[in-house]
Amino acid sequence: KMLRYYETKSISQKYQKYRPHYPVQLAKDALGSLREKKIDFLLDVGCGGGQSVNIFAPYFHEVLAIDPSENQLKEARSQNKFAHVTYKQGIAEKLPCDNVSVDVITSGTSAHWFDRPKFYEEADRVLKPGGRLVIFGYWSPKIVPLCVSDGDVTRLSGVGTQLLKNTFNKLIFHERHSHVRDKYNQIFGEIPLLNKRRFDNLSTDYTWSLVDAKGMIQSVDSYETYMKSKELELKELSEVKRSARLSELDPSEQFARSLKLFVIVAEKLN
């Protein structure tokens, strides 16, 4: 069944502010030769705050982006810069489109929450012959501090990466997050469309601070549940910070974060 997370107002606001934005190259690679002329219709499923819509919208005449969360949609609408993009409440298991009417379906880091067999059926129903299903996500394995001595780079990048990983492992409870760690390999195998491929060579680097890191952690839906159910292991965290001398860093200290993307492109046969 479909699982619904990331729907509260506070989560939606943090999601919009602190979640990474996808690189434009993702859309270029996923669409390929289709970009030679404007494409008629894009449907983005599980759009959240519109992060993936923004990179695909320039290549289409019309875009419909759906999400079950009205709070997420409010954030997306407030940031919308495209007159031809419409945000609407909807679910992956019942796509609000006519049969054989969609050129491309996109879904960014959300397919693992869907009732996927139903989603695949719906995608097959609404896609035109030759239409594309593009499913993608990201994983961030490395954090590198900036403006520190060469001797501290390796030490702090290892500690920072492990600290963030440990924090997410404590916050992320649901088994479906394993699909993200798996880089959607299982999802790739189960997609019924026969003409499919994937590429994992895309990455993008960007800067963030300890404040940004905290904001991203707080944008995880289970963070609120975790904070309500038990106190964070502050003693353990303090010990890690002390041994790694993280306390010496200013909260606004800038880090470089390497974002690794995985992209699946499947085509409906004519």
mmCIF file of C-alpha atoms in Angstrom:
data_model
loop_
_atom_site.group_PDB
_atom_site.id
_atom_site.type_symbol
_atom_site.label_atom_id
_atom_site.label_comp_id
_atom_site.label_asym_id
_atom_site.label_seq_id
_atom_site.Cartn_x
_atom_site.Cartn_y
_atom_site.Cartn_z
ATOM 1 C CA LYS A 1 0.000 0.000 0.000
ATOM 2 C CA MET A 2 0.994 3.626 -0.329
ATOM 3 C CA LEU A 3 2.512 5.162 2.800
ATOM 4 C CA ARG A 4 1.986 8.837 3.562
ATOM 5 C CA TYR A 5 4.756 10.760 5.283
ATOM 6 C CA TYR A 6 6.198 14.273 5.096
ATOM 7 C CA GLU A 7 2.746 15.854 5.330
ATOM 8 C CA THR A 8 2.855 18.148 8.381
ATOM 9 C CA LYS A 9 3.351 21.872 7.894
ATOM 10 C CA SER A 10 6.668 21.980 9.770
ATOM 11 C CA ILE A 11 8.075 18.994 7.868
ATOM 12 C CA SER A 12 6.946 20.476 4.537
ATOM 13 C CA GLN A 13 8.641 23.802 5.282
ATOM 14 C CA LYS A 14 11.913 22.172 6.315
ATOM 15 C CA TYR A 15 11.723 19.842 3.319
ATOM 16 C CA GLN A 16 11.466 22.825 0.979
ATOM 17 C CA LYS A 17 14.282 24.733 2.674
ATOM 18 C CA TYR A 18 16.849 22.056 3.434
ATOM 19 C CA ARG A 19 16.429 19.199 0.958
ATOM 20 C CA PRO A 20 18.903 19.104 -1.942
ATOM 21 C CA HIS A 21 17.854 20.289 -5.382
ATOM 22 C CA TYR A 22 18.383 18.046 -8.366
ATOM 23 C CA PRO A 23 20.911 19.055 -11.049
ATOM 24 C CA VAL A 24 19.609 20.201 -14.440
ATOM 25 C CA GLN A 25 21.756 17.532 -16.089
ATOM 26 C CA LEU A 26 19.425 14.884 -14.655
ATOM 27 C CA ALA A 27 16.541 16.125 -16.798
ATOM 28 C CA LYS A 28 18.764 16.451 -19.861
ATOM 29 C CA ASP A 29 20.040 12.881 -19.563
ATOM 30 C CA ALA A 30 16.639 11.376 -18.752
ATOM 31 C CA LEU A 31 14.868 13.071 -21.661
ATOM 32 C CA GLY A 32 17.676 12.681 -24.174
ATOM 33 C CA SER A 33 16.591 13.273 -27.768
ATOM 34 C CA LEU A 34 13.072 14.194 -26.649
ATOM 35 C CA ARG A 35 14.489 17.625 -25.790
ATOM 36 C CA GLU A 36 14.950 18.481 -29.463
ATOM 37 C CA LYS A 37 11.500 20.062 -29.359
ATOM 38 C CA LYS A 38 9.012 21.004 -26.654
ATOM 39 C CA ILE A 39 7.234 17.949 -25.260
ATOM 40 C CA ASP A 40 3.484 18.120 -24.725
ATOM 41 C CA PHE A 41 2.721 16.818 -21.240
ATOM 42 C CA LEU A 42 4.647 15.892 -18.080
ATOM 43 C CA LEU A 43 3.144 14.297 -14.976
ATOM 44 C CA ASP A 44 5.284 14.480 -11.824
ATOM 45 C CA VAL A 45 4.151 12.033 -9.121
ATOM 46 C CA GLY A 46 4.978 12.608 -5.463
ATOM 47 C CA CYS A 47 6.203 16.102 -6.272
ATOM 48 C CA GLY A 48 6.683 17.279 -2.675
ATOM 49 C CA GLY A 49 7.900 20.870 -2.750
ATOM 50 C CA GLY A 50 8.504 20.798 -6.503
ATOM 51 C CA GLN A 51 12.252 20.150 -6.444
ATOM 52 C CA SER A 52 12.218 17.851 -9.477
ATOM 53 C CA VAL A 53 9.477 19.744 -11.317
ATOM 54 C CA ASN A 54 11.721 22.772 -11.628
ATOM 55 C CA ILE A 55 14.375 20.983 -13.691
ATOM 56 C CA PHE A 56 11.941 19.231 -16.063
ATOM 57 C CA ALA A 57 9.368 22.002 -16.605
ATOM 58 C CA PRO A 58 11.347 24.017 -19.212
ATOM 59 C CA TYR A 59 11.129 21.128 -21.686
ATOM 60 C CA PHE A 60 7.322 20.799 -21.653
ATOM 61 C CA HIS A 61 4.258 22.699 -22.833
ATOM 62 C CA GLU A 62 2.211 21.542 -19.826
ATOM 63 C CA VAL A 63 3.130 20.074 -16.435
ATOM 64 C CA LEU A 64 0.867 18.548 -13.795
ATOM 65 C CA ALA A 65 2.514 17.774 -10.446
ATOM 66 C CA ILE A 66 0.660 15.765 -7.804
ATOM 67 C CA ASP A 67 1.240 14.929 -4.157
ATOM 68 C CA PRO A 68 -1.071 13.625 -1.399
ATOM 69 C CA SER A 69 0.084 16.354 1.006
ATOM 70 C CA GLU A 70 -1.628 19.729 0.759
ATOM 71 C CA ASN A 71 1.094 21.244 2.953
ATOM 72 C CA GLN A 72 3.769 20.119 0.505
ATOM 73 C CA LEU A 73 1.699 21.521 -2.375
ATOM 74 C CA LYS A 74 1.403 24.902 -0.638
ATOM 75 C CA GLU A 75 5.187 25.072 -0.406
ATOM 76 C CA ALA A 76 5.518 24.085 -4.061
ATOM 77 C CA ARG A 77 2.991 26.675 -5.236
ATOM 78 C CA SER A 78 4.711 29.416 -3.245
ATOM 79 C CA GLN A 79 7.961 28.702 -5.121
ATOM 80 C CA ASN A 80 6.450 28.050 -8.564
ATOM 81 C CA LYS A 81 8.002 30.157 -11.354
ATOM 82 C CA PHE A 82 6.276 28.480 -14.297
ATOM 83 C CA ALA A 83 2.889 29.538 -15.680
ATOM 84 C CA HIS A 84 2.425 26.148 -17.366
ATOM 85 C CA VAL A 85 2.911 24.130 -14.143
ATOM 86 C CA THR A 86 -0.113 23.094 -12.055
ATOM 87 C CA TYR A 87 0.121 21.560 -8.575
ATOM 88 C CA LYS A 88 -2.762 19.319 -7.549
ATOM 89 C CA GLN A 89 -3.545 16.894 -4.751
ATOM 90 C CA GLY A 90 -3.397 13.321 -5.996
ATOM 91 C CA ILE A 91 -1.915 9.867 -5.458
ATOM 92 C CA ALA A 92 0.296 7.542 -7.471
ATOM 93 C CA GLU A 93 -2.240 4.731 -7.380
ATOM 94 C CA LYS A 94 -4.955 6.751 -9.140
ATOM 95 C CA LEU A 95 -3.348 9.156 -11.573
ATOM 96 C CA PRO A 96 -5.644 12.080 -12.527
ATOM 97 C CA CYS A 97 -5.050 11.740 -16.277
ATOM 98 C CA ASP A 98 -6.882 10.279 -19.247
ATOM 99 C CA ASN A 99 -5.770 7.088 -20.920
ATOM 100 C CA VAL A 100 -2.798 7.466 -23.283
ATOM 101 C CA SER A 101 -2.406 11.193 -22.534
ATOM 102 C CA VAL A 102 1.010 11.588 -20.868
ATOM 103 C CA ASP A 103 4.392 11.858 -22.590
ATOM 104 C CA VAL A 104 6.624 11.564 -19.525
ATOM 105 C CA ILE A 105 6.050 10.579 -15.892
ATOM 106 C CA THR A 106 8.680 11.597 -13.340
ATOM 107 C CA SER A 107 9.054 10.688 -9.685
ATOM 108 C CA GLY A 108 11.911 11.967 -7.531
ATOM 109 C CA THR A 109 12.868 10.071 -4.363
ATOM 110 C CA SER A 110 9.281 9.053 -3.677
ATOM 111 C CA ALA A 111 8.567 5.809 -5.574
ATOM 112 C CA HIS A 112 9.524 3.694 -2.551
ATOM 113 C CA TRP A 113 6.453 5.049 -0.721
ATOM 114 C CA PHE A 114 4.002 4.071 -3.478
ATOM 115 C CA ASP A 115 1.896 0.959 -3.833
ATOM 116 C CA ARG A 116 4.121 0.245 -6.782
ATOM 117 C CA PRO A 117 2.155 -2.507 -8.586
ATOM 118 C CA LYS A 118 -0.831 -0.143 -8.750
ATOM 119 C CA PHE A 119 1.412 2.742 -9.779
ATOM 120 C CA TYR A 120 2.912 0.719 -12.630
ATOM 121 C CA GLU A 121 -0.578 -0.187 -13.850
ATOM 122 C CA GLU A 122 -1.604 3.449 -13.789
ATOM 123 C CA ALA A 123 1.587 4.539 -15.527
ATOM 124 C CA ASP A 124 0.952 2.043 -18.318
ATOM 125 C CA ARG A 125 -2.624 3.304 -18.620
ATOM 126 C CA VAL A 126 -1.831 7.003 -18.985
ATOM 127 C CA LEU A 127 1.450 6.900 -20.925
ATOM 128 C CA LYS A 128 1.365 7.362 -24.670
ATOM 129 C CA PRO A 129 3.087 4.723 -26.819
ATOM 130 C CA GLY A 130 6.782 5.514 -26.558
ATOM 131 C CA GLY A 131 6.178 7.517 -23.379
ATOM 132 C CA ARG A 132 8.750 7.477 -20.597
ATOM 133 C CA LEU A 133 8.689 6.691 -16.903
ATOM 134 C CA VAL A 134 11.601 8.375 -15.102
ATOM 135 C CA ILE A 135 12.213 7.363 -11.487
ATOM 136 C CA PHE A 136 15.205 8.712 -9.599
ATOM 137 C CA GLY A 137 16.659 9.396 -6.196
ATOM 138 C CA TYR A 138 19.853 10.338 -4.393
ATOM 139 C CA TRP A 139 22.272 9.112 -1.807
ATOM 140 C CA SER A 140 24.930 11.235 -0.117
ATOM 141 C CA PRO A 141 27.931 9.195 0.975
ATOM 142 C CA LYS A 142 30.527 11.891 1.605
ATOM 143 C CA ILE A 143 30.814 15.187 3.486
ATOM 144 C CA VAL A 144 34.009 17.243 3.241
ATOM 145 C CA PRO A 145 34.754 20.298 5.441
ATOM 146 C CA LEU A 146 35.965 23.464 3.746
ATOM 147 C CA CYS A 147 38.458 26.029 5.045
ATOM 148 C CA VAL A 148 40.226 23.641 7.422
ATOM 149 C CA SER A 149 43.824 22.457 7.435
ATOM 150 C CA ASP A 150 44.764 19.614 5.106
ATOM 151 C CA GLY A 151 45.405 17.371 8.078
ATOM 152 C CA ASP A 152 41.843 17.834 9.325
ATOM 153 C CA VAL A 153 40.058 17.216 6.019
ATOM 154 C CA THR A 154 40.276 13.416 6.112
ATOM 155 C CA ARG A 155 39.521 13.218 9.831
ATOM 156 C CA LEU A 156 36.525 15.533 9.794
ATOM 157 C CA SER A 157 35.061 14.244 6.532
ATOM 158 C CA GLY A 158 35.105 10.700 7.898
ATOM 159 C CA VAL A 159 33.558 11.749 11.198
ATOM 160 C CA GLY A 160 30.964 13.997 9.555
ATOM 161 C CA THR A 161 29.879 11.364 7.058
ATOM 162 C CA GLN A 162 29.614 8.680 9.741
ATOM 163 C CA LEU A 163 27.809 10.980 12.173
ATOM 164 C CA LEU A 164 25.165 11.873 9.597
ATOM 165 C CA LYS A 165 24.813 8.220 8.594
ATOM 166 C CA ASN A 166 24.389 7.118 12.212
ATOM 167 C CA THR A 167 21.821 9.842 12.836
ATOM 168 C CA PHE A 168 19.733 8.844 9.826
ATOM 169 C CA ASN A 169 19.959 5.168 10.789
ATOM 170 C CA LYS A 170 18.438 6.044 14.166
ATOM 171 C CA LEU A 171 15.706 8.205 12.674
ATOM 172 C CA ILE A 172 14.719 6.103 9.677
ATOM 173 C CA PHE A 173 12.538 3.281 10.876
ATOM 174 C CA HIS A 174 10.644 2.064 7.857
ATOM 175 C CA GLU A 175 11.866 -0.835 5.765
ATOM 176 C CA ARG A 176 11.063 1.006 2.539
ATOM 177 C CA HIS A 177 14.007 3.305 3.096
ATOM 178 C CA SER A 178 16.123 0.285 2.185
ATOM 179 C CA HIS A 179 15.205 0.974 -1.457
ATOM 180 C CA VAL A 180 17.082 4.277 -1.269
ATOM 181 C CA ARG A 181 20.147 2.624 0.242
ATOM 182 C CA ASP A 182 19.820 0.000 -2.512
ATOM 183 C CA LYS A 183 19.779 2.818 -5.095
ATOM 184 C CA TYR A 184 16.430 1.533 -6.379
ATOM 185 C CA ASN A 185 17.959 -1.689 -7.740
ATOM 186 C CA GLN A 186 14.954 -3.749 -6.642
ATOM 187 C CA ILE A 187 12.572 -1.164 -8.066
ATOM 188 C CA PHE A 188 14.448 -1.266 -11.372
ATOM 189 C CA GLY A 189 14.016 -5.041 -11.532
ATOM 190 C CA GLU A 190 10.295 -4.965 -10.840
ATOM 191 C CA ILE A 191 9.269 -2.281 -13.369
ATOM 192 C CA PRO A 192 7.145 -4.176 -15.935
ATOM 193 C CA LEU A 193 8.072 -1.946 -18.881
ATOM 194 C CA LEU A 194 10.558 -3.982 -20.909
ATOM 195 C CA ASN A 195 12.583 -1.192 -22.494
ATOM 196 C CA LYS A 196 14.369 0.177 -19.444
ATOM 197 C CA ARG A 197 17.808 1.336 -18.429
ATOM 198 C CA ARG A 198 19.495 3.057 -15.528
ATOM 199 C CA PHE A 199 22.470 5.318 -15.013
ATOM 200 C CA ASP A 200 24.370 6.055 -11.843
ATOM 201 C CA ASN A 201 27.062 8.386 -13.118
ATOM 202 C CA LEU A 202 25.426 11.649 -12.080
ATOM 203 C CA SER A 203 26.611 13.538 -9.036
ATOM 204 C CA THR A 204 26.547 17.094 -7.818
ATOM 205 C CA ASP A 205 28.502 18.885 -5.108
ATOM 206 C CA TYR A 206 27.138 21.748 -3.054
ATOM 207 C CA THR A 207 27.945 23.541 0.172
ATOM 208 C CA TRP A 208 26.022 23.432 3.393
ATOM 209 C CA SER A 209 26.584 24.126 7.077
ATOM 210 C CA LEU A 210 25.940 22.353 10.363
ATOM 211 C CA VAL A 211 22.724 24.389 10.512
ATOM 212 C CA ASP A 212 21.709 22.984 7.121
ATOM 213 C CA ALA A 213 22.562 19.463 8.275
ATOM 214 C CA LYS A 214 20.341 19.881 11.325
ATOM 215 C CA GLY A 215 17.543 21.227 9.129
ATOM 216 C CA MET A 216 17.741 18.270 6.779
ATOM 217 C CA ILE A 217 17.623 15.820 9.679
ATOM 218 C CA GLN A 218 14.546 17.632 10.997
ATOM 219 C CA SER A 219 12.938 17.323 7.554
ATOM 220 C CA VAL A 220 12.770 13.546 7.992
ATOM 221 C CA ASP A 221 9.233 12.627 9.021
ATOM 222 C CA SER A 222 10.364 10.154 11.674
ATOM 223 C CA TYR A 223 12.422 12.871 13.428
ATOM 224 C CA GLU A 224 9.317 14.170 15.175
ATOM 225 C CA THR A 225 8.310 10.643 16.172
ATOM 226 C CA TYR A 226 11.790 9.948 17.474
ATOM 227 C CA MET A 227 11.923 13.150 19.513
ATOM 228 C CA LYS A 228 8.556 12.359 21.065
ATOM 229 C CA SER A 229 9.358 8.738 21.853
ATOM 230 C CA LYS A 230 12.786 9.215 23.470
ATOM 231 C CA GLU A 231 15.546 11.723 24.026
ATOM 232 C CA LEU A 232 18.425 11.769 21.583
ATOM 233 C CA GLU A 233 21.575 10.136 22.903
ATOM 234 C CA LEU A 234 23.136 13.494 23.807
ATOM 235 C CA LYS A 235 25.940 11.954 25.838
ATOM 236 C CA GLU A 236 26.991 9.787 22.890
ATOM 237 C CA LEU A 237 26.776 12.712 20.473
ATOM 238 C CA SER A 238 28.799 14.965 22.799
ATOM 239 C CA GLU A 239 31.506 12.321 23.081
ATOM 240 C CA VAL A 240 31.745 12.014 19.292
ATOM 241 C CA LYS A 241 31.952 15.797 18.949
ATOM 242 C CA ARG A 242 34.631 16.001 21.665
ATOM 243 C CA SER A 243 36.829 13.227 20.251
ATOM 244 C CA ALA A 244 36.575 14.626 16.723
ATOM 245 C CA ARG A 245 36.949 18.239 17.897
ATOM 246 C CA LEU A 246 33.692 19.078 16.115
ATOM 247 C CA SER A 247 32.906 21.509 18.921
ATOM 248 C CA GLU A 248 35.611 23.745 17.514
ATOM 249 C CA LEU A 249 33.540 24.299 14.370
ATOM 250 C CA ASP A 250 31.199 27.241 14.003
ATOM 251 C CA PRO A 251 27.574 26.193 13.221
ATOM 252 C CA SER A 252 27.820 28.229 10.027
ATOM 253 C CA GLU A 253 31.025 26.425 8.971
ATOM 254 C CA GLN A 254 30.670 25.413 5.330
ATOM 255 C CA PHE A 255 30.970 21.813 4.183
ATOM 256 C CA ALA A 256 31.003 20.301 0.710
ATOM 257 C CA ARG A 257 28.496 17.513 0.277
ATOM 258 C CA SER A 258 28.668 15.074 -2.613
ATOM 259 C CA LEU A 259 25.247 13.994 -3.837
ATOM 260 C CA LYS A 260 25.132 10.746 -5.817
ATOM 261 C CA LEU A 261 22.086 10.164 -8.012
ATOM 262 C CA PHE A 262 20.520 7.037 -9.454
ATOM 263 C CA VAL A 263 18.143 7.321 -12.411
ATOM 264 C CA ILE A 264 15.806 4.787 -14.046
ATOM 265 C CA VAL A 265 14.308 5.434 -17.482
ATOM 266 C CA ALA A 266 11.660 3.019 -18.812
ATOM 267 C CA GLU A 267 9.764 3.383 -22.089
ATOM 268 C CA LYS A 268 6.313 2.124 -22.957
ATOM 269 C CA LEU A 269 6.511 0.083 -26.127
ATOM 270 C CA ASN A 270 4.465 1.186 -29.132
#
